[in-house]
Coordinates of C-alpha atoms in Angstrom, one line a residue:
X160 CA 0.0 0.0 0.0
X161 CA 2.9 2.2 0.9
X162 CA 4.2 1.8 -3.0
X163 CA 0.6 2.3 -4.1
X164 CA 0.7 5.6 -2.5
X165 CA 4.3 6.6 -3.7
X166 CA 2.8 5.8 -7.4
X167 CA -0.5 7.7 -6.6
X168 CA 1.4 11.0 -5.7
X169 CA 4.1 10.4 -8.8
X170 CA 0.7 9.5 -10.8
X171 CA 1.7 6.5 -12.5
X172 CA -1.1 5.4 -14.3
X173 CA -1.1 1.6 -12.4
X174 CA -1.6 3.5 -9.2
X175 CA -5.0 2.4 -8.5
X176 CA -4.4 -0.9 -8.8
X177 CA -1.5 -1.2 -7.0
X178 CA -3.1 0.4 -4.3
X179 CA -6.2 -1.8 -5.1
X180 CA -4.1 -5.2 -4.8
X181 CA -2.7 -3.9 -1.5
X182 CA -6.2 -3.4 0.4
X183 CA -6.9 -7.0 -1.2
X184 CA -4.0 -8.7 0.3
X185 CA -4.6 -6.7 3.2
X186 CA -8.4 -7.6 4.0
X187 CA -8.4 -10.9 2.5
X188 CA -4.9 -12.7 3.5
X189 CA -3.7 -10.5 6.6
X190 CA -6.6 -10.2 9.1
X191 CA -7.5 -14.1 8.8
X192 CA -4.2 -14.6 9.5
X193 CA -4.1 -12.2 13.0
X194 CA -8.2 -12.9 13.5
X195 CA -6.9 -16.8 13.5
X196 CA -3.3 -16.2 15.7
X197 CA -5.5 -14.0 18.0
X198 CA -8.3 -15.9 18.8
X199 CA -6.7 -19.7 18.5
X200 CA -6.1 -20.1 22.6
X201 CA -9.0 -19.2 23.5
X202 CA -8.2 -15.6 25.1
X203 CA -11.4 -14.1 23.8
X204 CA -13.3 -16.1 26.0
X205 CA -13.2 -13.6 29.4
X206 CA -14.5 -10.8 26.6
X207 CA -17.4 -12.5 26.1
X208 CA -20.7 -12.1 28.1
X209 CA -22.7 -15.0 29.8
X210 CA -25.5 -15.4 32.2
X211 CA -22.9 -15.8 35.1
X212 CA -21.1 -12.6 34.1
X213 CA -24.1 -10.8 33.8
X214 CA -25.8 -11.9 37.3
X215 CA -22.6 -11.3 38.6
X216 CA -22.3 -7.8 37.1
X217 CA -26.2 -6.6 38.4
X218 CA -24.8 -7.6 42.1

């Protein structure tokens, strides 16, 4: 994305697309990849809200 910028301020007519590809790679290969290394021990688990969280949250 960083060369995608470079190439839209030069205005090299393949900026866009450049740029384009990067948000791709980006959104489609990237976030899985943290989402999945993030999430795969089971940290997110005192993020999320129960019954027993809640009950114990009202008292």
């Amino acid at each position: 994305m960083s060369t995608g910028a470079y190439l839209i301020k030069t205005e090299h007519p393949k900026a866009e697309i450049v740029m384009g590809l990067g948000v791709l790679y980006l959104s489609f290969i990237v976030m899985p990849v943290f989402i999945y290394h993030r999430y795969k021990d089971g940290k997110y688990k005192k993020y999320i809200l129960d019954d027993e969280k809640i009950k114990a949250w009202k008292e």
